[in-house]
Amino acid sequence: MRNMKAVYLMMVLVLAALTLAACGGNNGNNNNQAAATDAPKNTAAAEPTKEPVKDPVTLTFLIPNTDDVTPYTQIFKDFEAKTGNKVEVQALPGGDYDNMLKTRFSTGDFPDVFLMQPGTKQYVKLRADETLYEWSGEAGVWDNVIESITEFQKDANGKAFGVPFGKTGMMGVFYNKDVFASAGVEPPTNYANLIEIAKKLKDAGVTPFYEGVKDGWPTQVFYLTGWVSQVDQEVGDEGVQQLNVNGLKLSEIAALKDLFVKSKEVKDLGLFQKNTLSGTFDELQNELGEGKVAMAFMLDGILPQLEKKFGNDFVKEKIGFFPFPSTTDTGTAMITPPNQLMVPSKAKNLEAAKELVKFMISSESVNSFYKMHPGIPIFKGATSELYPSQITVQEYIDAGKSKVNVQNRLTASFLDLGKILQTFHISGDVDAAIKEMDTNYVKDGKSKLLEGFE
Amino acid sequence: MEKSKYPLYFSFPAIIVFLVFFITPTVIGFYYSFTDWNINASSIKFNGLDNYKELFNEPRLKQAFTNTLIFAAAVTVLQNVAGLGLALILNEKLKLRNLLRMIFFMPYVIAPLVIGYIFRAIYHPEHGIVNKFFDTIGLDFMMQDWLNDPKFALFTIIITDIWRVAGFSMVVYLAGLQFIPKDLIESASIDGAHYWTRFKHVVFPLLAPAFTVNILLAMIGSMKVFEIVMVLTEGGPGYTTEVFYTYIRNTFSSGEMGYATAINMLLFALVTLVGVPVLMAMKKREVEM
């Protein structure tokens, strides 16, 4: 017992000593503060208070590998030079990007910033209210974004969880001008004319169309770009709204069925390359660039890829574009709103991530982006040199003959469309393909707990 | 001589690890398979047998089920045939015996993902060495799009996996062969039994424990196949090479956690239903020997 008493006594003494030491330390600080306060003002001016040096951080930036990373890399270099913060780019497989992102979210493995497809449907997909930083009221973000894009970015409650970045994109038919000239053909005036042109090209010994069935996603372009020229004419905006609340079935749309029939016809006529099942996006670029293939239903992501492989002059002079033609005319240009930058609210370096986003949409960064990735700008005052293929789309937009991709207008997705189309390519069963597309669409709406899908 | 006994609490660390990392997640998973757990929902509700009812109406799952069974049956049989054949050859006195044993075992050590990437190049329809080989020897009609043609894709994955795992079976059979008393084989030889008779009446029965281990491991492992399918075909083209785990993976990543867990439970039940009777039958055969 006597020993324990001694221990307690020692503990009390030590604690008391520490308390006293703390008081003494505090006194010292106070003295210093007093000294600082008493110091003449000119001394303070001569030795300005230095800002606390922040520890540089490394931010993670996720991007699908179908996007060109080069312009982002340049912006991140400038960001590092300005702030000291580094940005590590992680390019995930384009086909699995959404799934991989959602998996990372559900396991709490948040990136700091990530590039996402356009539209408010992404908010539902990522449960934005709980997981994403909201930008609606953020100063210095919206001033330079053109109004229509700002509006597109907001959900029904006026909230924006993403910052638009990039350019207005497009999908349609990219063609090799030299190949067309050699075969003596011109861009089509309607769909029947397109098939005639394809037959002529085949007779001239060129593969008319390339289909990247192995990669899955390229096959979707035919249907999505065909939608604005054909299906929208049948269902209109009202029909799309009906689809949004599960009030209309995909299998009830005759024009959609017609698109599947048309795709089958192209295959049956032998207008695709031989090995469609092993067709890839990469090979598509090579074949189109080398003039072995005349056309491809594709998105504008192909332009920077072609530029990398065949040079800027090639893309400017040799690559043309036309929309999916309708039965009666040259069709409607399918446009896509820009991608968006998103920041998880639980990002490890939230403040630095916000700083990065603001840096990315600054005039310097935006112009640097457009310099390397020319496109129709969405920022006021931004300048961009357009490829001739983009000028074609701009002309359609100006003429009022453009429409936003249906996938961006719907909240539920055409789930696994790439796989469904691979199966369709093998079996050729139109009804089975549409039935599966319909089932998966409803399944996705149900999984996202959307109104009308319960 | 009395056997030394150890106190029961020596096993406690192992039991705790097993309970925490194996039993508890399994029980929790079993519970979640009866819920509507979805990453788009803010709460999780018990929904009885809804997930199980839904999955039995899912055509993709039927295809995954069929493909998994075909894969498991083919790999189990052929892996053991190849493994036993290699073991019998490499049990003989050969000059490069040890080197060959190492070469045949090596694929098993390489990660299935790496093997998948290597074989994607090997099976490439134009630049792959398989088609180049057929072209060179004048059998160009044998040139196929091995991974993208639905007629061949599953078969190609099966062959690749057998190449990968046959070495493991070989090692187990080799170990079994080492335990067979030499005097039994010598006696049979003196009695005039030729190689096949010796194998049938002496070697094969005494290899029963090695068969039990190999068949059971091959069966369970192949029913849980994932990486090699994922890298080679991603379950495609379409859904033609979809197996249980590629389907589960897609369902998990689309956020339907409860439903995906139910599919996992179904696979667990399937492995148990197939594995336990096979194990009992094989063990019985061992005893009867």
XYZ file of C-alpha atoms in Angstrom:
743
model
C 0.000 0.000 0.000
C 2.808 2.345 0.913
C 4.328 1.699 -2.519
C 1.064 2.563 -4.286
C 0.792 5.773 -2.290
C 4.243 6.732 -3.479
C 3.247 6.033 -7.107
C 0.080 8.152 -6.850
C 2.113 10.928 -5.251
C 4.627 10.832 -8.084
C 1.839 10.879 -10.684
C 0.232 13.933 -9.119
C 3.571 15.671 -9.002
C 4.358 14.882 -12.611
C 0.923 16.092 -13.760
C 1.272 19.239 -11.731
C 4.712 19.833 -13.176
C 3.353 19.379 -16.699
C 0.519 21.810 -16.011
C 2.977 24.325 -14.741
C 5.238 23.792 -17.688
C 2.291 24.353 -20.019
C 1.441 27.573 -18.233
C 5.022 28.663 -18.525
C 5.031 27.869 -22.208
C 1.848 29.788 -22.736
C 3.330 32.749 -20.956
C 6.209 32.686 -23.266
C 3.851 32.777 -26.268
C 1.922 35.596 -24.811
C 5.118 37.489 -24.360
C 6.013 36.893 -27.970
C 2.575 37.987 -29.144
C 2.867 41.094 -27.019
C 6.246 41.774 -28.476
C 4.872 41.343 -31.952
C 1.979 43.675 -31.219
C 4.298 46.240 -29.766
C 6.636 46.075 -32.743
C 6.561 49.100 -35.031
C 4.380 48.721 -38.163
C 7.165 49.415 -40.594
C 9.006 46.346 -39.282
C 5.983 44.223 -40.093
C 5.864 45.683 -43.574
C 9.537 45.003 -44.100
C 9.059 41.368 -43.101
C 5.627 40.338 -44.473
C 4.030 37.364 -42.791
C 4.688 34.334 -44.957
C 1.700 32.179 -45.925
C 1.888 28.792 -44.299
C 3.524 26.431 -46.750
C 0.986 23.777 -47.690
C 2.181 20.242 -48.132
C 1.807 19.371 -51.810
C -0.636 16.562 -52.456
C -1.063 14.093 -55.295
C -4.596 14.106 -56.663
C -6.049 11.144 -58.500
C -7.925 11.848 -61.710
C -9.986 9.107 -63.342
C -10.718 9.094 -67.044
C -11.974 6.412 -69.452
C -9.186 5.159 -71.708
C -11.371 5.885 -74.740
C -10.689 9.581 -74.112
C -7.435 11.191 -75.164
C -5.389 11.963 -72.047
C -2.872 14.328 -73.727
C -4.724 17.651 -73.259
C -5.414 16.822 -69.618
C -1.765 15.973 -69.017
C -0.729 19.419 -70.230
C -3.268 21.118 -67.954
C -2.080 19.054 -64.992
C 1.522 20.065 -65.678
C 0.483 23.719 -65.526
C -1.500 23.023 -62.356
C 1.521 21.459 -60.718
C 3.686 24.410 -61.717
C 1.180 26.796 -60.164
C 0.218 24.960 -56.971
C 2.825 22.311 -56.397
C 0.083 19.683 -56.328
C 0.558 16.733 -58.650
C -2.195 14.911 -60.540
C -2.005 11.190 -61.148
C -4.094 10.141 -64.137
C -5.746 6.727 -63.971
C -7.216 5.670 -67.321
C -9.790 2.909 -66.788
C -11.219 0.696 -69.558
C -13.901 2.692 -71.385
C -16.372 -0.193 -71.614
C -16.251 -0.847 -67.882
C -15.707 2.717 -66.700
C -19.115 3.161 -65.060
C -19.038 -0.169 -63.302
C -15.497 0.303 -62.070
C -16.321 3.773 -60.824
C -19.421 2.598 -58.991
C -17.470 -0.268 -57.478
C -14.826 2.155 -56.244
C -17.544 4.371 -54.788
C -19.224 1.491 -53.002
C -15.932 0.398 -51.482
C -15.030 3.938 -50.417
C -12.058 4.086 -52.793
C -12.822 7.608 -54.002
C -10.732 9.396 -56.608
C -10.212 13.126 -56.082
C -11.618 14.184 -59.440
C -13.106 12.143 -62.262
C -14.383 12.682 -65.752
C -17.930 11.498 -66.293
C -20.307 11.256 -69.195
C -22.726 14.139 -69.595
C -26.164 14.531 -68.144
C -28.040 14.443 -64.897
C -28.620 10.679 -65.215
C -25.124 10.329 -63.813
C -26.372 11.978 -60.602
C -28.836 9.145 -60.079
C -26.241 6.546 -60.968
C -23.780 7.901 -58.404
C -26.359 8.922 -55.757
C -25.052 12.440 -56.078
C -26.847 13.851 -53.019
C -24.803 11.589 -50.786
C -21.572 11.136 -52.657
C -20.743 14.195 -54.774
C -19.749 17.764 -54.092
C -22.437 20.202 -55.244
C -21.268 22.995 -57.512
C -24.504 24.940 -58.061
C -23.612 27.849 -55.813
C -19.859 27.751 -56.275
C -18.363 31.091 -57.270
C -16.135 31.285 -60.318
C -17.496 28.133 -61.937
C -20.501 29.072 -64.034
C -19.613 32.563 -65.278
C -18.018 31.356 -68.509
C -20.230 28.374 -69.303
C -22.816 29.020 -72.012
C -26.372 29.142 -70.662
C -27.853 26.106 -72.440
C -25.085 23.897 -71.067
C -25.476 25.346 -67.559
C -29.174 24.476 -67.725
C -28.484 20.963 -69.049
C -26.213 20.426 -66.056
C -28.921 21.062 -63.442
C -31.332 18.443 -62.138
C -35.036 19.013 -61.437
C -34.130 20.698 -58.133
C -31.682 23.071 -59.805
C -28.630 21.292 -58.396
C -25.472 20.644 -60.377
C -23.080 17.981 -59.137
C -20.787 18.154 -62.142
C -18.902 20.907 -63.923
C -19.167 20.676 -67.715
C -15.813 20.332 -69.410
C -14.829 19.814 -73.010
C -16.793 20.333 -76.150
C -20.022 19.418 -77.811
C -19.468 16.013 -79.290
C -21.058 14.164 -82.155
C -21.811 10.720 -83.490
C -22.455 9.723 -87.047
C -20.612 8.396 -90.059
C -16.929 9.269 -90.458
C -15.560 8.556 -93.914
C -12.271 8.597 -95.784
C -12.561 11.297 -98.453
C -9.866 9.765 -100.675
C -11.668 6.430 -100.740
C -14.939 8.146 -101.647
C -13.198 10.118 -104.404
C -11.530 6.985 -105.838
C -14.886 5.203 -106.022
C -16.566 8.330 -107.407
C -19.142 8.631 -104.636
C -20.431 11.527 -102.543
C -21.974 11.640 -99.038
C -25.502 10.188 -99.196
C -28.722 12.078 -99.660
C -30.840 9.493 -97.799
C -30.517 6.006 -96.277
C -31.208 4.084 -99.494
C -28.534 6.193 -101.164
C -26.091 5.258 -98.364
C -26.575 1.575 -99.143
C -26.080 2.236 -102.875
C -22.842 4.063 -102.096
C -21.697 1.192 -99.859
C -22.368 -1.306 -102.650
C -20.356 0.801 -105.102
C -17.481 0.961 -102.632
C -17.601 -2.793 -102.209
C -17.512 -3.244 -105.961
C -14.459 -0.967 -106.016
C -12.714 -3.416 -103.675
C -13.022 -1.402 -100.483
C -14.746 -2.511 -97.271
C -17.676 -0.096 -96.970
C -18.185 -0.199 -93.171
C -16.092 -1.316 -90.199
C -17.824 -2.800 -87.154
C -15.933 -3.212 -83.849
C -18.041 -6.030 -82.410
C -15.308 -7.344 -80.097
C -15.090 -4.062 -78.205
C -18.867 -3.940 -77.929
C -19.367 -0.213 -77.514
C -18.628 0.796 -81.169
C -21.608 -1.273 -82.347
C -23.930 0.946 -80.316
C -23.208 4.012 -82.440
C -25.303 2.739 -85.369
C -28.409 2.588 -83.168
C -27.817 5.779 -81.170
C -27.058 7.919 -84.188
C -29.878 6.244 -86.094
C -32.225 7.084 -83.213
C -32.113 10.865 -83.803
C -32.678 10.500 -87.544
C -35.381 7.854 -87.357
C -36.800 7.036 -83.930
C -37.139 10.650 -82.779
C -39.228 11.329 -85.891
C -41.662 8.636 -84.755
C -41.828 9.146 -80.976
C -40.824 12.819 -80.594
C -39.807 14.433 -77.311
C -43.052 13.255 -75.766
C -42.167 9.652 -76.515
C -38.775 10.052 -74.902
C -40.473 11.473 -71.818
C -42.764 8.454 -71.819
C -39.737 6.179 -71.978
C -38.333 8.053 -69.002
C -41.229 6.975 -66.811
C -41.632 3.537 -68.381
C -44.822 4.609 -70.134
C -43.615 3.366 -73.505
C -41.906 0.102 -74.342
C -38.905 -0.001 -76.666
C -40.476 -3.008 -78.358
C -43.458 -0.813 -79.312
C -41.314 1.555 -81.394
C -41.436 0.492 -85.045
C -38.596 2.823 -86.067
C -36.282 1.162 -83.533
C -37.095 -2.264 -84.925
C -36.379 -0.835 -88.369
C -32.878 0.153 -87.188
C -32.149 -3.450 -86.201
C -33.482 -4.624 -89.569
C -31.237 -2.122 -91.342
C -28.176 -3.226 -89.383
C -28.902 -6.849 -90.280
C -29.290 -5.860 -93.902
C -25.846 -4.211 -93.900
C -24.373 -7.423 -92.500
C -26.279 -9.697 -94.867
C -25.174 -7.619 -97.852
C -21.558 -8.168 -96.777
C -20.934 -4.466 -96.292
C -18.972 -4.919 -93.061
C -15.394 -6.171 -92.892
C -14.873 -9.950 -92.772
C -13.919 -10.453 -89.127
C -16.600 -8.340 -87.498
C -16.555 -10.420 -84.299
C -12.897 -9.609 -83.702
C -13.281 -5.977 -84.795
C -11.818 -3.390 -82.418
C -11.789 0.403 -82.156
C -8.033 0.390 -82.635
C -8.174 -1.638 -85.844
C -11.043 0.535 -87.058
C -8.778 3.605 -86.877
C -5.996 1.814 -88.749
C -8.246 0.513 -91.517
C -10.050 3.816 -91.988
C -6.778 5.734 -91.939
C -5.123 3.390 -94.406
C -8.085 3.594 -96.763
C -8.972 -0.111 -96.476
C -12.323 0.855 -95.005
C -14.467 3.679 -96.315
C -16.828 4.482 -93.420
C -17.492 3.886 -89.758
C -20.430 4.669 -87.501
C -18.459 6.324 -84.751
C -18.172 9.083 -82.173
C -15.825 12.053 -82.424
C -13.357 10.423 -80.035
C -11.918 8.895 -83.185
C -10.557 12.264 -84.395
C -7.749 12.712 -81.836
C -6.907 9.014 -82.204
C -6.609 9.374 -85.979
C -4.584 12.528 -85.485
C -2.155 10.647 -83.260
C -1.733 7.911 -85.848
C -1.970 9.777 -89.135
C -1.321 13.412 -88.268
C -3.345 16.593 -88.074
C -3.337 17.231 -91.833
C -4.816 13.819 -92.484
C -7.741 14.437 -90.132
C -8.311 17.896 -91.590
C -8.086 16.958 -95.225
C -9.088 13.323 -95.492
C -11.763 12.716 -92.880
C -15.327 13.729 -93.622
C -18.544 13.329 -91.675
C -22.252 13.002 -92.322
C -25.164 12.127 -90.014
C -27.086 8.847 -90.159
C -29.379 9.586 -93.120
C -33.128 9.307 -92.731
C -35.406 7.631 -95.243
C -36.095 10.975 -96.924
C -33.103 13.257 -96.343
C -29.572 13.564 -95.009
C -30.810 13.105 -91.453
C -30.290 14.825 -88.126
C -26.868 15.389 -86.556
C -26.543 13.630 -83.220
C -24.748 15.791 -80.700
C -23.574 15.042 -77.205
C -23.195 17.553 -74.403
C -19.705 17.824 -72.910
C -18.394 15.467 -70.278
C -18.438 16.662 -66.711
C -15.868 16.887 -63.960
C -17.024 15.490 -60.647
C -15.540 15.548 -57.178
C -16.623 13.068 -54.493
C -17.655 14.897 -51.327
C -15.469 12.417 -49.444
C -12.456 12.964 -51.701
C -9.217 12.629 -49.775
C -8.051 16.057 -50.932
C -11.381 17.828 -51.382
C -10.122 21.413 -51.315
C -7.237 20.713 -53.690
C -9.661 18.801 -55.949
C -12.001 21.821 -56.109
C -8.998 23.995 -56.867
C -8.055 21.642 -59.706
C -11.551 21.789 -61.237
C -11.522 25.597 -61.134
C -8.073 25.598 -62.678
C -9.264 23.263 -65.446
C -12.095 25.612 -66.445
C -9.926 28.733 -66.391
C -9.552 30.470 -69.776
C -5.920 29.364 -70.117
C -6.667 25.700 -69.430
C -9.756 25.645 -71.624
C -7.901 27.177 -74.564
C -4.998 24.792 -73.986
C -7.547 21.926 -74.101
C -9.163 23.130 -77.326
C -5.760 23.632 -78.898
C -5.045 19.949 -78.570
C -8.636 18.734 -78.721
C -10.456 21.002 -81.147
C -14.214 20.982 -80.817
C -17.319 23.079 -80.559
C -16.619 25.073 -77.348
C -18.994 25.357 -74.412
C -17.137 28.194 -72.697
C -17.762 31.844 -73.529
C -14.833 33.489 -75.246
C -12.998 30.216 -75.801
C -11.471 29.677 -79.197
C -11.093 26.431 -81.025
C -10.022 25.485 -84.470
C -12.587 23.059 -85.828
C -11.950 20.036 -87.987
C -13.966 20.063 -91.229
C -16.014 17.154 -89.840
C -16.926 19.317 -86.843
C -17.773 22.261 -89.081
C -20.270 19.953 -90.825
C -21.965 19.312 -87.472
C -21.849 23.020 -86.596
C -23.722 23.684 -89.846
C -26.408 21.140 -88.900
C -26.677 22.750 -85.441
C -27.007 26.202 -86.994
C -29.673 24.886 -89.382
C -31.652 23.473 -86.424
C -31.082 19.907 -87.560
C -29.371 18.503 -84.499
C -30.569 16.520 -81.530
C -28.953 15.427 -78.268
C -28.177 11.737 -77.925
C -31.173 9.882 -76.491
C -28.947 8.257 -73.839
C -28.328 11.731 -72.429
C -32.039 12.472 -72.379
C -33.018 9.315 -70.504
C -32.367 8.571 -66.844
C -32.384 4.804 -67.184
C -29.761 3.290 -69.473
C -29.781 0.804 -72.314
C -27.954 -1.596 -70.031
C -25.442 -3.980 -71.647
C -26.336 -2.695 -75.105
C -22.894 -3.660 -76.412
C -23.389 -7.281 -75.312
C -26.923 -7.385 -76.687
C -25.647 -6.153 -80.028
C -22.833 -8.708 -80.023
C -25.473 -11.407 -79.546
C -27.613 -9.832 -82.260
C -24.630 -9.787 -84.581
C -24.246 -13.534 -84.048
C -27.904 -14.596 -84.106
C -29.512 -11.914 -86.286
C -32.705 -12.260 -84.233
C -34.285 -8.782 -84.312
C -37.173 -9.499 -81.933
C -34.956 -11.202 -79.357
C -32.518 -8.267 -79.420
C -35.229 -5.651 -78.919
C -36.884 -7.747 -76.211
C -33.596 -7.994 -74.335
C -32.925 -4.279 -74.803
C -36.365 -3.549 -73.398
C -35.931 -5.941 -70.463
C -32.545 -4.490 -69.562
C -33.809 -0.915 -69.842
C -36.639 -1.629 -67.394
C -34.252 -3.560 -65.166
C -31.901 -0.592 -65.021
C -34.750 1.801 -64.223
C -35.894 -0.552 -61.482
C -32.364 -0.903 -60.140
C -32.043 2.902 -60.067
C -35.373 3.033 -58.231
C -36.847 5.427 -60.797
C -40.467 6.495 -60.825
C -42.606 4.274 -63.030
C -40.176 1.350 -62.950
C -41.022 -0.096 -59.517
C 3.574 -45.448 -26.279
C 1.089 -42.818 -25.207
C 0.381 -40.080 -27.727
C 1.244 -36.571 -26.539
C -1.835 -34.383 -26.036
C -2.028 -30.653 -26.518
C -4.389 -28.307 -24.730
C -7.548 -27.282 -26.640
C -6.803 -23.572 -26.370
C -3.902 -24.012 -28.816
C -6.539 -24.117 -31.555
C -8.277 -20.923 -30.433
C -6.322 -18.491 -32.698
C -7.136 -20.590 -35.757
C -10.785 -20.919 -34.718
C -11.066 -17.149 -34.158
C -9.527 -16.351 -37.554
C -11.848 -18.860 -39.215
C -14.897 -17.440 -37.439
C -14.043 -13.813 -38.181
C -12.859 -14.110 -41.768
C -14.828 -17.075 -43.102
C -17.909 -17.979 -41.093
C -19.085 -14.449 -40.225
C -18.937 -13.056 -43.815
C -20.710 -16.174 -45.078
C -23.524 -15.814 -42.528
C -23.817 -12.077 -43.234
C -23.829 -12.789 -46.976
C -26.579 -15.350 -46.457
C -28.650 -12.695 -44.690
C -28.013 -10.071 -47.406
C -29.196 -12.477 -50.077
C -32.678 -12.033 -48.603
C -32.571 -8.235 -48.797
C -33.061 -5.575 -51.480
C -29.565 -4.121 -50.875
C -28.924 -1.745 -53.776
C -26.362 1.048 -53.995
C -29.079 3.346 -55.351
C -31.173 2.915 -52.210
C -30.448 4.563 -48.894
C -31.813 1.693 -46.802
C -31.760 -2.086 -46.921
C -34.986 -4.034 -46.485
C -35.662 -7.732 -46.019
C -37.429 -9.009 -49.143
C -37.731 -12.715 -48.460
C -37.216 -14.972 -51.447
C -37.639 -12.214 -54.079
C -33.987 -12.328 -55.192
C -34.085 -16.098 -55.587
C -37.373 -15.980 -57.510
C -35.908 -13.336 -59.817
C -32.701 -15.189 -60.512
C -34.491 -18.367 -61.518
C -36.252 -16.353 -64.241
C -33.037 -14.839 -65.567
C -32.033 -16.307 -68.954
C -28.472 -15.009 -68.633
C -28.053 -16.936 -65.405
C -29.226 -20.110 -67.136
C -26.564 -19.591 -69.766
C -23.940 -18.878 -67.096
C -25.048 -22.001 -65.211
C -24.761 -24.182 -68.329
C -21.385 -22.735 -69.308
C -20.031 -23.175 -65.773
C -21.089 -26.832 -65.692
C -19.596 -27.516 -69.139
C -16.393 -25.764 -68.103
C -16.217 -27.584 -64.750
C -16.899 -31.019 -66.241
C -14.422 -30.607 -69.107
C -11.673 -29.116 -66.983
C -12.070 -31.628 -64.146
C -11.852 -34.616 -66.480
C -9.180 -33.348 -68.864
C -7.036 -31.732 -66.169
C -6.866 -35.076 -64.377
C -6.253 -37.078 -67.522
C -3.449 -34.708 -68.532
C -2.054 -34.491 -64.985
C -2.045 -38.267 -64.532
C -0.462 -38.799 -67.939
C 2.308 -36.314 -67.205
C 2.857 -37.791 -63.738
C 3.188 -41.326 -65.107
C 5.683 -40.179 -67.744
C 7.697 -38.017 -65.379
C 7.776 -40.759 -62.730
C 9.968 -42.798 -65.043
C 13.726 -42.456 -65.040
C 14.247 -39.738 -67.628
C 17.315 -37.572 -68.095
C 15.526 -34.222 -67.904
C 12.886 -35.394 -65.458
C 13.238 -32.597 -62.906
C 13.456 -29.902 -65.539
C 10.362 -31.214 -67.288
C 8.478 -31.415 -63.989
C 9.307 -27.766 -63.374
C 8.288 -26.737 -66.901
C 4.918 -28.446 -66.658
C 4.228 -27.048 -63.184
C 5.280 -23.502 -64.054
C 1.966 -22.344 -65.683
C 0.203 -23.023 -62.398
C 2.431 -20.480 -60.648
C 1.700 -17.727 -63.176
C -1.358 -15.609 -62.380
C -4.401 -16.497 -64.518
C -4.656 -12.842 -65.556
C -1.145 -12.899 -66.990
C -1.859 -16.165 -68.755
C -5.023 -14.623 -70.147
C -3.139 -11.678 -71.619
C -0.478 -13.967 -73.120
C -3.079 -16.236 -74.682
C -5.048 -13.334 -76.086
C -2.003 -12.642 -78.216
C -1.524 -16.332 -79.002
C -5.136 -16.693 -80.198
C -5.236 -13.443 -82.181
C -7.036 -14.255 -85.453
C -4.355 -12.674 -87.671
C -1.172 -12.246 -85.680
C -1.541 -15.085 -83.147
C 0.894 -17.999 -83.306
C -1.889 -20.609 -83.354
C -3.266 -19.409 -86.672
C 0.232 -18.639 -87.996
C 1.191 -22.236 -87.186
C -1.782 -23.681 -89.057
C -1.084 -21.362 -91.960
C 2.589 -22.370 -92.106
C 1.877 -26.106 -92.176
C -0.748 -25.674 -94.870
C -3.785 -26.286 -92.644
C -5.259 -22.863 -93.223
C -8.795 -24.272 -92.972
C -7.984 -24.747 -89.258
C -7.415 -21.008 -88.802
C -10.214 -19.657 -86.626
C -11.166 -16.636 -84.594
C -10.633 -18.680 -81.453
C -11.851 -16.226 -78.845
C -14.462 -14.285 -80.779
C -16.297 -17.037 -82.591
C -19.065 -18.350 -80.298
C -18.481 -21.886 -81.659
C -14.939 -21.981 -80.282
C -14.682 -19.421 -77.484
C -15.650 -21.620 -74.508
C -13.648 -24.547 -75.867
C -10.602 -22.270 -76.240
C -10.889 -21.070 -72.643
C -11.188 -24.680 -71.437
C -8.018 -25.718 -73.289
C -6.125 -22.722 -71.914
C -7.188 -23.480 -68.359
C -6.255 -27.144 -68.678
C -2.795 -26.071 -69.844
C -2.597 -23.845 -66.765
C -3.699 -26.350 -64.110
C -2.567 -29.746 -65.442
C 0.827 -29.230 -63.785
C -0.804 -28.982 -60.372
C -2.613 -32.307 -60.821
C 0.653 -33.773 -62.062
C 2.409 -32.824 -58.813
C -0.325 -34.369 -56.651
C -0.279 -37.581 -58.707
C 3.515 -37.655 -58.581
C 3.349 -37.413 -54.785
C 0.812 -40.266 -54.790
C 3.033 -42.372 -57.020
C 5.980 -41.917 -54.637
C 3.935 -43.536 -51.876
C 3.198 -46.705 -53.813
C 5.530 -49.418 -52.435
C 8.005 -50.410 -55.157
C 7.946 -54.030 -54.101
C 4.272 -54.293 -55.092
C 5.058 -53.142 -58.637
C 8.139 -55.361 -58.783
C 6.107 -58.368 -57.602
C 3.548 -57.709 -60.286
C 6.326 -57.474 -62.889
C 7.805 -60.791 -61.722
C 4.315 -62.298 -62.019
C 4.396 -61.238 -65.671
C 2.065 -58.251 -65.499
C 2.800 -55.767 -68.288
C 2.627 -51.958 -67.858
C -1.108 -51.544 -68.421
C -1.994 -54.438 -66.099
C 0.316 -53.076 -63.406
C -1.283 -49.661 -63.775
C -4.832 -51.020 -63.686
C -4.462 -53.394 -60.762
C -1.721 -51.849 -58.647
C -1.056 -48.180 -59.402
C -4.580 -46.934 -60.100
C -6.189 -48.322 -56.917
C -3.366 -47.057 -54.722
C -3.642 -43.574 -56.202
C -7.158 -43.189 -54.769
C -6.246 -40.448 -52.231
C -4.537 -38.418 -54.996
C -7.665 -38.801 -57.168
C -9.839 -37.549 -54.297
C -7.731 -34.436 -53.804
C -7.310 -33.681 -57.497
C -10.890 -34.242 -58.603
C -12.355 -32.314 -55.704
C -10.008 -29.352 -56.079
C -10.413 -29.284 -59.854
C -14.184 -29.398 -59.577
C -14.487 -26.664 -56.972
C -11.857 -24.485 -58.634
C -13.391 -24.749 -62.076
C -16.888 -23.976 -60.837
C -15.453 -20.762 -59.425
C -13.640 -19.837 -62.643
C -13.403 -16.089 -63.254
C -10.079 -14.453 -64.159
C -9.230 -16.482 -67.226
C -12.722 -15.940 -68.715
C -12.638 -12.269 -67.835
C -9.321 -11.633 -69.540
C -9.864 -13.811 -72.577
C -13.456 -12.982 -73.520
C -15.164 -10.968 -70.751
C -17.958 -13.529 -71.021
C -18.467 -12.779 -74.706
C -19.024 -12.629 -77.549
C -22.475 -11.682 -76.300
C -23.018 -13.968 -73.345
C -21.637 -17.116 -74.945
C -18.839 -17.651 -72.416
C -20.572 -16.114 -69.427
C -19.924 -18.096 -66.249
C -21.276 -17.696 -62.732
C -18.592 -15.333 -61.533
C -18.592 -13.035 -64.582
C -22.355 -12.746 -64.169
C -22.019 -12.100 -60.433
C -19.352 -9.489 -61.094
C -21.590 -7.630 -63.567
C -24.507 -7.721 -61.168
C -22.393 -6.490 -58.261
C -20.978 -3.632 -60.300
C -24.434 -2.548 -61.441
C -25.182 -1.994 -57.749
C -27.630 -4.845 -57.088
C -25.777 -6.169 -54.060
C -28.605 -8.233 -52.541
C -29.373 -9.938 -55.840
C -25.692 -10.558 -56.573
C -25.247 -12.078 -53.111
C -28.178 -14.401 -53.814
C -26.402 -15.631 -56.967
C -23.271 -16.167 -54.893
C -25.304 -18.230 -52.441
C -26.646 -20.270 -55.336
C -23.104 -20.995 -56.451
C -22.167 -21.895 -52.878
C -25.107 -24.337 -52.756
C -24.148 -25.781 -56.139
C -20.525 -26.346 -55.130
C -21.664 -27.968 -51.887
C -24.273 -30.136 -53.598
C -21.794 -31.403 -56.145
C -18.720 -31.446 -53.928
C -20.019 -33.305 -50.859
C -21.367 -36.413 -52.675
C -18.243 -36.589 -54.823
C -16.041 -36.341 -51.733
C -18.050 -39.045 -49.947
C -17.913 -41.365 -52.944
C -14.190 -40.866 -53.400
C -13.480 -41.354 -49.707
C -15.549 -44.527 -49.727
C -13.484 -45.794 -52.641
C -10.325 -45.040 -50.662
C -11.610 -47.063 -47.709
C -12.668 -49.960 -49.886
C -9.178 -50.089 -51.372
